[in-house]
Tab-separated table of C-alpha atoms in Angstrom:
chain	number	residue	atom	x	y	z
K	51	UNK	CA	21.551	-136.232	120.475
K	52	UNK	CA	22.742	-139.809	120.759
K	53	UNK	CA	23.294	-141.340	124.180
K	54	UNK	CA	26.775	-142.537	125.106
K	55	UNK	CA	27.417	-145.848	126.846
K	56	UNK	CA	30.930	-146.821	127.948
K	57	UNK	CA	31.569	-150.560	128.286
K	58	UNK	CA	34.272	-151.646	130.726
K	59	UNK	CA	34.449	-155.458	130.526
K	60	UNK	CA	37.333	-155.799	133.004
K	61	UNK	CA	38.711	-159.182	134.017
K	62	UNK	CA	37.760	-162.826	134.443
K	63	UNK	CA	34.264	-163.502	133.141
K	64	UNK	CA	33.659	-159.769	132.602
K	65	UNK	CA	34.354	-159.779	128.841
K	66	UNK	CA	32.160	-162.863	128.319
K	67	UNK	CA	29.089	-161.478	130.032
K	68	UNK	CA	29.517	-157.985	128.545
K	69	UNK	CA	29.471	-159.629	125.097
K	70	UNK	CA	26.050	-161.114	125.833
K	71	UNK	CA	24.696	-157.811	127.162
K	72	UNK	CA	25.846	-156.055	123.991
K	73	UNK	CA	24.006	-158.648	121.876
K	74	UNK	CA	20.870	-157.687	123.763
K	75	UNK	CA	21.565	-153.968	123.422
K	76	UNK	CA	21.908	-154.308	119.634
K	77	UNK	CA	18.402	-155.788	119.465
K	78	UNK	CA	16.996	-153.188	121.862
K	79	UNK	CA	18.408	-150.331	119.782
K	80	UNK	CA	16.622	-151.635	116.695
K	81	UNK	CA	13.412	-152.646	118.453
K	82	UNK	CA	12.916	-149.272	120.158
K	83	UNK	CA	14.732	-147.077	117.642
K	84	UNK	CA	17.285	-145.876	120.192
K	85	UNK	CA	20.232	-143.686	119.192
K	86	UNK	CA	22.981	-145.099	121.394
K	87	UNK	CA	26.707	-145.013	120.743
K	88	UNK	CA	28.942	-147.542	122.475
K	89	UNK	CA	32.617	-147.193	123.344
K	90	UNK	CA	34.886	-149.576	125.221
K	91	UNK	CA	37.787	-149.183	127.625
K	92	UNK	CA	40.068	-151.089	129.965
K	93	UNK	CA	39.739	-151.279	133.727
K	94	UNK	CA	41.156	-153.390	136.536
K	95	UNK	CA	43.739	-156.055	135.766
K	96	UNK	CA	43.330	-155.575	132.018
K	97	UNK	CA	44.299	-151.928	132.430
K	98	UNK	CA	47.180	-152.854	134.745
K	99	UNK	CA	48.578	-155.211	132.113
K	100	UNK	CA	48.276	-152.625	129.346
K	101	UNK	CA	49.039	-149.370	131.151
K	102	UNK	CA	50.390	-150.165	134.610
K	103	UNK	CA	47.396	-148.628	136.427
K	104	UNK	CA	43.912	-150.024	137.129
K	105	UNK	CA	42.220	-146.995	135.538
K	106	UNK	CA	43.765	-144.442	133.202
K	107	UNK	CA	42.893	-140.757	133.160
K	108	UNK	CA	41.759	-141.186	129.562
K	109	UNK	CA	39.178	-143.852	130.422
K	110	UNK	CA	37.998	-141.813	133.400
K	111	UNK	CA	37.491	-138.805	131.108
K	112	UNK	CA	35.333	-140.895	128.745
K	113	UNK	CA	33.367	-142.221	131.729
K	114	UNK	CA	32.613	-138.692	132.916
K	115	UNK	CA	31.120	-137.816	129.515
K	116	UNK	CA	29.047	-140.993	129.224
K	117	UNK	CA	25.353	-141.231	130.020
K	118	UNK	CA	25.907	-144.643	131.537
K	119	UNK	CA	28.657	-147.206	132.126
K	120	UNK	CA	28.171	-150.930	131.643
K	121	UNK	CA	30.743	-152.576	133.897
K	122	UNK	CA	31.773	-156.244	133.979
K	123	UNK	CA	34.045	-157.303	136.836
K	124	UNK	CA	37.619	-156.798	137.996
K	125	UNK	CA	40.299	-158.725	139.837
K	126	UNK	CA	41.863	-162.143	140.009
K	127	UNK	CA	44.819	-163.997	141.528
K	128	UNK	CA	47.094	-162.859	138.683
K	129	UNK	CA	47.304	-159.425	140.335
K	130	UNK	CA	47.409	-160.472	144.001
K	131	UNK	CA	51.020	-159.317	144.345
K	132	UNK	CA	50.144	-155.731	143.418
K	133	UNK	CA	50.368	-153.138	146.196
K	134	UNK	CA	46.989	-152.341	147.755
K	135	UNK	CA	46.647	-148.940	146.074
K	136	UNK	CA	47.289	-150.484	142.650
K	137	UNK	CA	45.060	-153.546	142.849
K	138	UNK	CA	42.473	-154.053	140.061
K	139	UNK	CA	39.651	-153.177	142.455
K	140	UNK	CA	41.115	-149.683	142.822
K	141	UNK	CA	39.949	-148.925	139.292
K	142	UNK	CA	36.358	-149.605	140.344
K	143	UNK	CA	36.698	-147.601	143.561
K	144	UNK	CA	38.217	-144.676	141.668
K	145	UNK	CA	35.316	-144.617	139.209
K	146	UNK	CA	32.846	-144.559	142.083
K	147	UNK	CA	34.709	-141.821	143.918
K	148	UNK	CA	35.645	-139.560	140.989
K	149	UNK	CA	32.172	-139.706	139.466
K	150	UNK	CA	30.335	-139.266	142.747
K	151	UNK	CA	28.467	-142.559	142.391
K	152	UNK	CA	27.262	-142.526	145.968
K	153	UNK	CA	23.993	-144.469	145.714
K	154	UNK	CA	24.187	-148.191	145.061
K	155	UNK	CA	20.840	-149.843	144.302
K	156	UNK	CA	20.897	-153.618	144.647
K	157	UNK	CA	17.578	-155.347	144.037
K	158	UNK	CA	17.157	-158.874	145.356
K	159	UNK	CA	14.152	-160.153	143.463
K	160	UNK	CA	13.403	-163.840	143.135
K	161	UNK	CA	12.202	-164.946	139.728
K	162	UNK	CA	9.466	-167.490	140.564
K	163	UNK	CA	11.084	-170.002	138.201
K	164	UNK	CA	14.154	-170.108	140.482
K	165	UNK	CA	12.453	-170.574	143.847
K	166	UNK	CA	13.843	-174.090	144.145
K	167	UNK	CA	17.385	-172.830	143.491
K	168	UNK	CA	17.379	-170.761	146.663
K	169	UNK	CA	19.183	-172.166	149.678
K	170	UNK	CA	16.097	-171.334	151.775
K	171	UNK	CA	12.719	-173.043	151.861
K	172	UNK	CA	10.297	-172.119	149.100
K	173	UNK	CA	7.799	-170.525	151.476
K	174	UNK	CA	10.472	-168.179	152.875
K	175	UNK	CA	11.551	-166.749	149.511
K	176	UNK	CA	8.568	-167.068	147.147
K	177	UNK	CA	7.658	-163.561	146.028
K	178	UNK	CA	10.842	-162.035	147.480
K	179	UNK	CA	11.432	-158.438	146.317
K	180	UNK	CA	13.954	-156.436	148.353
K	181	UNK	CA	15.908	-153.306	147.441
K	182	UNK	CA	19.164	-152.613	149.289
K	183	UNK	CA	20.339	-149.001	149.077
K	184	UNK	CA	24.046	-148.903	149.927
K	185	UNK	CA	26.136	-145.760	150.415
K	186	UNK	CA	29.053	-146.238	148.075
K	187	UNK	CA	31.644	-143.458	148.274
K	188	UNK	CA	32.155	-143.008	152.013
K	189	UNK	CA	32.603	-145.087	155.121
K	190	UNK	CA	35.510	-147.306	155.992
K	191	UNK	CA	36.433	-148.104	152.368
K	192	UNK	CA	37.391	-144.490	151.704
K	193	UNK	CA	38.088	-143.065	155.166
K	194	UNK	CA	41.438	-141.524	156.038
K	195	UNK	CA	43.847	-142.107	157.657
K	196	UNK	CA	44.420	-145.688	156.587
K	197	UNK	CA	47.402	-147.964	156.133
K	198	UNK	CA	49.817	-150.324	157.862
K	199	UNK	CA	52.307	-148.972	160.391
K	200	UNK	CA	55.030	-150.421	162.590
K	201	UNK	CA	54.674	-149.854	166.297
K	202	UNK	CA	57.533	-149.076	168.688
K	203	UNK	CA	57.783	-152.743	169.650
K	204	UNK	CA	58.233	-153.727	165.989
K	205	UNK	CA	54.737	-155.197	165.592
K	206	UNK	CA	52.803	-154.161	162.499
K	207	UNK	CA	49.318	-152.719	162.839
K	208	UNK	CA	46.702	-152.194	160.132
K	209	UNK	CA	44.212	-149.367	160.526
K	210	UNK	CA	41.241	-147.891	158.676
K	211	UNK	CA	38.943	-144.985	159.483
K	212	UNK	CA	35.156	-145.317	159.510
K	213	UNK	CA	33.919	-141.820	158.664
K	214	UNK	CA	30.581	-140.378	157.499
K	215	UNK	CA	29.649	-136.728	157.206
K	216	UNK	CA	26.126	-135.519	157.898
K	217	UNK	CA	25.629	-134.556	154.247
K	218	UNK	CA	26.649	-138.029	153.060
K	219	UNK	CA	24.174	-139.711	155.391
K	220	UNK	CA	21.327	-137.411	154.423
K	221	UNK	CA	21.748	-137.809	150.670
K	222	UNK	CA	21.747	-141.615	150.746
K	223	UNK	CA	18.812	-141.631	153.155
K	224	UNK	CA	16.902	-139.376	150.744
K	225	UNK	CA	17.425	-141.903	147.938
K	226	UNK	CA	16.204	-144.719	150.175
K	227	UNK	CA	13.141	-142.871	151.485
K	228	UNK	CA	12.113	-141.936	147.935
K	229	UNK	CA	12.588	-145.522	146.768
K	230	UNK	CA	10.393	-146.729	149.625
K	231	UNK	CA	7.696	-144.231	148.643
K	232	UNK	CA	7.606	-145.822	145.173
K	233	UNK	CA	7.543	-149.379	146.513
K	234	UNK	CA	5.932	-150.757	149.665
K	235	UNK	CA	6.353	-147.707	151.874
K	236	UNK	CA	8.675	-149.446	154.327
K	237	UNK	CA	12.324	-148.570	155.072
K	238	UNK	CA	14.742	-150.365	157.386
K	239	UNK	CA	17.911	-148.459	158.276
K	240	UNK	CA	20.780	-150.754	159.257
K	241	UNK	CA	23.547	-149.629	161.602
K	242	UNK	CA	25.601	-150.621	164.647
K	243	UNK	CA	24.749	-147.586	166.731
K	244	UNK	CA	25.238	-149.383	170.037
K	245	UNK	CA	29.019	-149.507	169.560
K	246	UNK	CA	29.941	-147.190	166.649
K	247	UNK	CA	29.572	-143.431	167.011
K	248	UNK	CA	29.433	-142.904	163.267
K	249	UNK	CA	26.346	-145.087	162.998
K	250	UNK	CA	24.779	-143.490	166.064
K	251	UNK	CA	24.887	-140.261	164.048
K	252	UNK	CA	23.491	-142.209	161.082
K	253	UNK	CA	20.492	-143.396	163.124
K	254	UNK	CA	19.860	-139.951	164.578
K	255	UNK	CA	19.802	-138.242	161.175
K	256	UNK	CA	17.697	-140.905	159.438
K	257	UNK	CA	15.176	-140.734	162.267
K	258	UNK	CA	14.953	-136.942	161.977
K	259	UNK	CA	14.460	-137.112	158.199
K	260	UNK	CA	11.750	-139.724	158.527
K	261	UNK	CA	9.778	-137.687	161.030
K	262	UNK	CA	10.174	-134.392	159.186
K	263	UNK	CA	9.946	-135.232	155.476
K	264	UNK	CA	8.796	-138.829	155.023
K	265	UNK	CA	5.950	-139.472	157.434
K	266	UNK	CA	4.323	-141.661	154.751
K	267	UNK	CA	7.201	-144.170	155.034
K	268	UNK	CA	7.244	-146.698	157.861
K	269	UNK	CA	10.787	-146.384	159.239
K	270	UNK	CA	12.495	-148.964	161.435
K	271	UNK	CA	16.069	-149.464	162.599
K	272	UNK	CA	18.055	-152.675	162.926
K	273	UNK	CA	21.567	-153.566	164.047
K	274	UNK	CA	23.586	-155.091	161.218
K	275	UNK	CA	24.133	-158.440	162.942
K	276	UNK	CA	20.391	-158.832	163.477
K	277	UNK	CA	19.730	-157.718	159.891
K	278	UNK	CA	22.000	-160.484	158.595
K	279	UNK	CA	20.134	-163.020	160.710
K	280	UNK	CA	16.723	-161.706	159.644
K	281	UNK	CA	17.658	-161.890	155.960
K	282	UNK	CA	17.969	-165.655	156.245
K	283	UNK	CA	15.202	-166.109	158.839
K	284	UNK	CA	12.364	-164.078	157.319
K	285	UNK	CA	13.598	-162.059	154.326
K	286	UNK	CA	10.149	-161.015	153.089
K	287	UNK	CA	9.718	-158.744	156.123
K	288	UNK	CA	11.927	-156.209	154.295
K	289	UNK	CA	11.035	-153.782	151.522
K	290	UNK	CA	13.898	-151.258	151.278
K	291	UNK	CA	17.053	-151.387	153.403
K	292	UNK	CA	19.518	-148.506	153.631
K	293	UNK	CA	22.981	-148.794	155.120
K	294	UNK	CA	26.602	-147.763	154.834
K	295	UNK	CA	29.284	-148.973	152.483
K	296	UNK	CA	30.743	-151.944	154.342
K	297	UNK	CA	27.486	-153.229	155.836
K	298	UNK	CA	25.794	-152.867	152.442
K	299	UNK	CA	28.566	-154.784	150.730
K	300	UNK	CA	28.048	-157.745	153.049
K	301	UNK	CA	24.252	-157.706	153.319
K	302	UNK	CA	23.668	-157.371	149.570
K	303	UNK	CA	25.750	-160.482	148.867
K	304	UNK	CA	23.835	-162.311	151.582
K	305	UNK	CA	20.560	-161.239	149.988
K	306	UNK	CA	21.863	-162.326	146.603
K	307	UNK	CA	21.923	-165.974	147.592
K	308	UNK	CA	18.284	-165.841	148.654
K	309	UNK	CA	17.414	-165.504	144.983
K	310	UNK	CA	19.078	-168.744	143.946
K	311	UNK	CA	22.318	-167.360	142.547
K	312	UNK	CA	24.472	-164.285	142.809
K	313	UNK	CA	24.653	-164.633	139.018
K	314	UNK	CA	21.093	-163.274	138.754
K	315	UNK	CA	21.479	-159.899	140.464
K	316	UNK	CA	22.213	-156.548	138.819
K	317	UNK	CA	23.116	-153.283	140.507
K	318	UNK	CA	23.146	-149.567	139.778
K	319	UNK	CA	25.526	-146.952	141.189
K	320	UNK	CA	24.157	-143.445	140.675
K	321	UNK	CA	25.309	-139.888	141.227
K	322	UNK	CA	23.088	-136.882	141.847
K	323	UNK	CA	22.580	-136.364	138.093
K	324	UNK	CA	21.406	-139.994	137.613
K	325	UNK	CA	24.561	-140.733	135.667
K	326	UNK	CA	25.368	-144.277	136.634
K	327	UNK	CA	27.524	-147.361	136.454
K	328	UNK	CA	25.736	-150.682	136.116
K	329	UNK	CA	27.273	-154.018	137.014
K	330	UNK	CA	26.386	-157.500	138.205
K	331	UNK	CA	26.764	-158.104	141.925
K	332	UNK	CA	29.027	-161.111	141.386
K	333	UNK	CA	32.789	-160.863	140.922
K	334	UNK	CA	35.192	-161.809	138.155
K	335	UNK	CA	35.073	-165.592	138.874
K	336	UNK	CA	38.534	-166.267	137.405
K	337	UNK	CA	38.151	-169.996	138.089
K	338	UNK	CA	35.559	-170.305	135.292
K	339	UNK	CA	36.737	-167.516	132.981
K	340	UNK	CA	36.815	-168.564	129.339
K	341	UNK	CA	34.895	-171.777	129.934
K	342	UNK	CA	31.446	-170.559	128.899
K	343	UNK	CA	30.023	-171.345	132.344
K	344	UNK	CA	29.266	-167.795	133.483
K	345	UNK	CA	25.662	-166.695	133.917
K	346	UNK	CA	25.188	-163.494	131.847
K	347	UNK	CA	21.714	-162.678	133.165
K	348	UNK	CA	22.885	-160.330	135.942
K	349	UNK	CA	24.863	-158.368	133.362
K	350	UNK	CA	21.878	-158.288	131.011
K	351	UNK	CA	19.623	-157.144	133.855
K	352	UNK	CA	22.220	-154.469	134.678
K	353	UNK	CA	21.737	-153.196	131.131
K	354	UNK	CA	18.007	-153.006	131.845
K	355	UNK	CA	18.742	-150.895	134.926
K	356	UNK	CA	20.934	-148.586	132.819
K	357	UNK	CA	18.104	-148.066	130.362
K	358	UNK	CA	15.648	-147.461	133.207
K	359	UNK	CA	17.609	-145.116	135.464
K	360	UNK	CA	20.103	-143.243	133.266
K	361	UNK	CA	18.383	-143.204	129.869
K	362	UNK	CA	14.747	-143.189	131.070
K	363	UNK	CA	13.888	-145.892	128.486
K	364	UNK	CA	11.377	-147.662	130.699
K	365	UNK	CA	9.707	-149.699	127.954
K	366	UNK	CA	13.047	-151.045	126.755
K	367	UNK	CA	14.063	-151.965	130.313
K	368	UNK	CA	10.762	-153.761	130.869
K	369	UNK	CA	11.261	-155.695	127.629
K	370	UNK	CA	14.653	-157.008	128.745
K	371	UNK	CA	13.353	-158.079	132.133
K	372	UNK	CA	10.430	-159.875	130.501
K	373	UNK	CA	12.779	-161.609	128.058
K	374	UNK	CA	14.885	-162.909	130.950
K	375	UNK	CA	11.752	-164.250	132.626
K	376	UNK	CA	10.657	-165.868	129.349
K	377	UNK	CA	14.015	-167.631	129.007
K	378	UNK	CA	13.703	-169.002	132.533
K	379	UNK	CA	10.165	-170.163	131.668
K	380	UNK	CA	11.722	-172.148	128.832
K	381	UNK	CA	13.780	-174.078	131.385
K	382	UNK	CA	17.141	-172.789	130.199
K	383	UNK	CA	19.761	-172.616	132.942
K	384	UNK	CA	23.470	-171.970	133.335
K	385	UNK	CA	25.207	-174.182	135.860
K	386	UNK	CA	24.757	-171.863	138.833
K	387	UNK	CA	20.951	-172.004	138.612
K	388	UNK	CA	20.540	-175.482	137.111
K	389	UNK	CA	18.039	-177.897	138.581
K	390	UNK	CA	16.572	-181.252	137.639
K	391	UNK	CA	14.472	-181.179	134.489
K	392	UNK	CA	16.049	-178.002	133.096
K	393	UNK	CA	18.273	-177.561	130.045
K	394	UNK	CA	21.890	-176.677	130.808
K	395	UNK	CA	23.255	-173.981	128.477
K	396	UNK	CA	26.492	-172.028	128.216
K	397	UNK	CA	27.040	-168.299	128.484
K	398	UNK	CA	26.580	-167.554	124.795
K	399	UNK	CA	23.512	-169.766	124.462
K	400	UNK	CA	21.823	-167.935	127.327
K	401	UNK	CA	22.499	-164.576	125.710
K	402	UNK	CA	21.182	-165.864	122.384
K	403	UNK	CA	18.005	-167.075	124.079
K	404	UNK	CA	17.326	-163.609	125.521
K	405	UNK	CA	17.883	-162.126	122.060
K	406	UNK	CA	15.402	-164.555	120.505
K	407	UNK	CA	12.799	-163.710	123.093
K	408	UNK	CA	13.194	-160.002	122.340
K	409	UNK	CA	12.884	-160.635	118.622
K	410	UNK	CA	9.782	-162.814	118.925
């Protein structure tokens, strides 16, 4: 049977970078004789403009039946006046929630060709290879009750609930422990257990799991504020980090800049059946949309993750990652990773260069 991939380009630079990833996928299908069917749908602001909602039931139904989703980006100032529950980002959150995409894998790997593009000294980031495992469907982003209320004195008050169930903590910890077993055997669990009861439970459960089921993994714990500091002080001390939704959101973007550009980092969001949504870590960048300045490599590397995790096409995934490295060896750079002596190229040119490398 053919595999089904749903493409959701979204807003801003999303359509531009999805176009480049699909160029690569066309070559991969031929090169490895893969039977993959591709469909496309609207999400985020594009869906709001067309249908009045950030995600339609019809697109969600197609997503549920797909083997993998290639996602661009959503949002932009055009939709800032939308009510909170109808913002473009709600389409992304609904996909995560409705499909049970609880495990977000965000690698922060520095291509050696980009060491000078990092904001940190070369010796601090050379050889960097971190995996952040972020819980994605619980925590404060989804907790209830939430909202804005008016107090008796007439003052408005915003409130959100930070909630994690034992089962949610255990399943994301399992993903992280197993990832550590396949990598360097080291796991750092990030929390704020000194002031937040929910993360005190998190630490307790992760500790129990480590002692009982994963004695081969070196487990440590770190408060989130210290983890943020350590990421910029000595990032190579980490192998795998596991944390909740909000902390993971912040730390993964921090780690992204260690690699030279947020435009280089892919991510995978998986459910228990390894059905997943794959997207670059960066946002929709509406300020450069349509100008050919966007870096498509994170989107292309997200495609490689889709092939690796949801379709089990390891050889094809490896080929894409090698092609990206080859292109960087050639000195080709979009503006976000440009440095002296390199050749500045636009979005389409970068995608074409990856295609040529695959065809060589």
